Amino acid sequence: MKMLERTTMIFITRVPTHRNDGTPIHSDELETIKRRVWEAFGGLSIDGPGTGVWVADDGTVYDETSYILQVHCDRARYQEARELVTQIGRQLGQQAMYFEVRCFDGVDIIDISDAD
């Protein structure tokens, strides 16, 4: 049986409702982010908000509320997707951004301070 090669992927990120310093993210800024994503990739799905907890390398515990944003695109756009998530993280002043790719390589946590 011949396996079909995948040519598409789904990338998932979490867009927080508050910055790491606790400052709320205004709904207009969330709408701008959504527009930026769907204009770049032709669509998106967003669910939530939901909560998650993660521990930074320095031991700081972040208990966050965020939206789950999902995009289906060609897998050749992996780097473009990763860069867009990095840019959103920088815009929001985040220490890190969740980045999961399904049907391709799996989950990646992007360290915003080291991202290029």
CSV table of C-alpha atoms in Angstrom, one decimal, residues 48-115:
chain,number,residue,atom,x,y,z
A,48,GLY,CA,-12.3,29.9,23.7
A,49,PRO,CA,-11.4,31.5,25.8
A,50,GLY,CA,-9.9,28.6,27.8
A,51,THR,CA,-7.2,28.4,30.5
A,52,GLY,CA,-3.8,26.8,30.7
A,53,VAL,CA,-0.8,26.8,33.0
A,54,TRP,CA,2.9,26.7,32.2
A,55,VAL,CA,6.1,27.2,34.1
A,56,ALA,CA,8.9,29.4,32.7
A,57,ASP,CA,12.6,28.4,32.9
A,58,ASP,CA,13.0,30.8,35.9
A,59,GLY,CA,10.2,29.0,37.8
A,60,THR,CA,7.5,31.6,37.2
A,61,VAL,CA,4.1,30.0,37.0
A,62,TYR,CA,1.8,31.5,34.3
A,63,ASP,CA,-1.9,30.7,34.7
A,64,GLU,CA,-3.4,32.2,31.6
A,65,THR,CA,-6.6,32.6,29.7
A,66,SER,CA,-6.3,32.5,25.9
A,67,TYR,CA,-8.0,31.8,22.6
A,68,ILE,CA,-7.1,28.8,20.5
A,69,LEU,CA,-6.4,29.9,17.0
A,70,GLN,CA,-6.1,27.3,14.2
A,71,VAL,CA,-5.2,27.7,10.6
A,72,HIS,CA,-5.1,25.1,7.7
A,73,CYS,CA,-2.5,25.8,5.1
A,74,ASP,CA,0.1,24.3,2.8
A,75,ARG,CA,2.9,22.7,4.7
A,76,ALA,CA,5.4,24.7,2.6
A,77,ARG,CA,4.3,27.7,4.6
A,78,TYR,CA,5.6,26.3,7.9
A,79,GLN,CA,8.3,29.0,8.4
A,80,GLU,CA,5.8,31.8,7.5
A,81,ALA,CA,3.3,30.4,10.0
A,82,ARG,CA,6.0,30.2,12.7
A,83,GLU,CA,7.2,33.7,12.0
A,84,LEU,CA,3.7,35.1,12.2
A,85,VAL,CA,3.2,33.5,15.6
A,86,THR,CA,6.5,34.9,16.7
A,87,GLN,CA,5.5,38.4,15.5
A,88,ILE,CA,2.2,38.1,17.4
A,89,GLY,CA,4.1,37.1,20.5
A,90,ARG,CA,6.4,40.1,20.2
A,91,GLN,CA,3.4,42.4,19.6
A,92,LEU,CA,1.8,41.2,22.8
A,93,GLY,CA,5.0,41.3,24.8
A,94,GLN,CA,4.9,37.6,25.5
A,95,GLN,CA,7.8,35.5,26.9
A,96,ALA,CA,6.8,32.5,24.8
A,97,MET,CA,4.1,31.4,22.4
A,98,TYR,CA,2.5,28.0,21.9
A,99,PHE,CA,3.0,26.7,18.4
A,100,GLU,CA,1.6,23.3,17.4
A,101,VAL,CA,1.6,21.8,13.9
A,102,ARG,CA,-0.6,18.9,13.1
A,103,CYS,CA,-0.1,16.6,10.2
A,104,PHE,CA,3.6,17.7,10.0
A,105,ASP,CA,6.1,18.0,12.8
A,106,GLY,CA,4.2,18.4,16.1
A,107,VAL,CA,4.4,20.9,18.9
A,108,ASP,CA,7.0,23.7,19.4
A,109,ILE,CA,7.2,26.3,22.1
A,110,ILE,CA,8.7,29.5,20.6
A,111,ASP,CA,11.0,31.4,23.0
A,112,ILE,CA,10.2,35.0,21.9
A,113,SER,CA,13.5,36.4,23.1
A,114,ASP,CA,15.5,34.0,20.9
A,115,ALA,CA,13.1,33.9,17.8
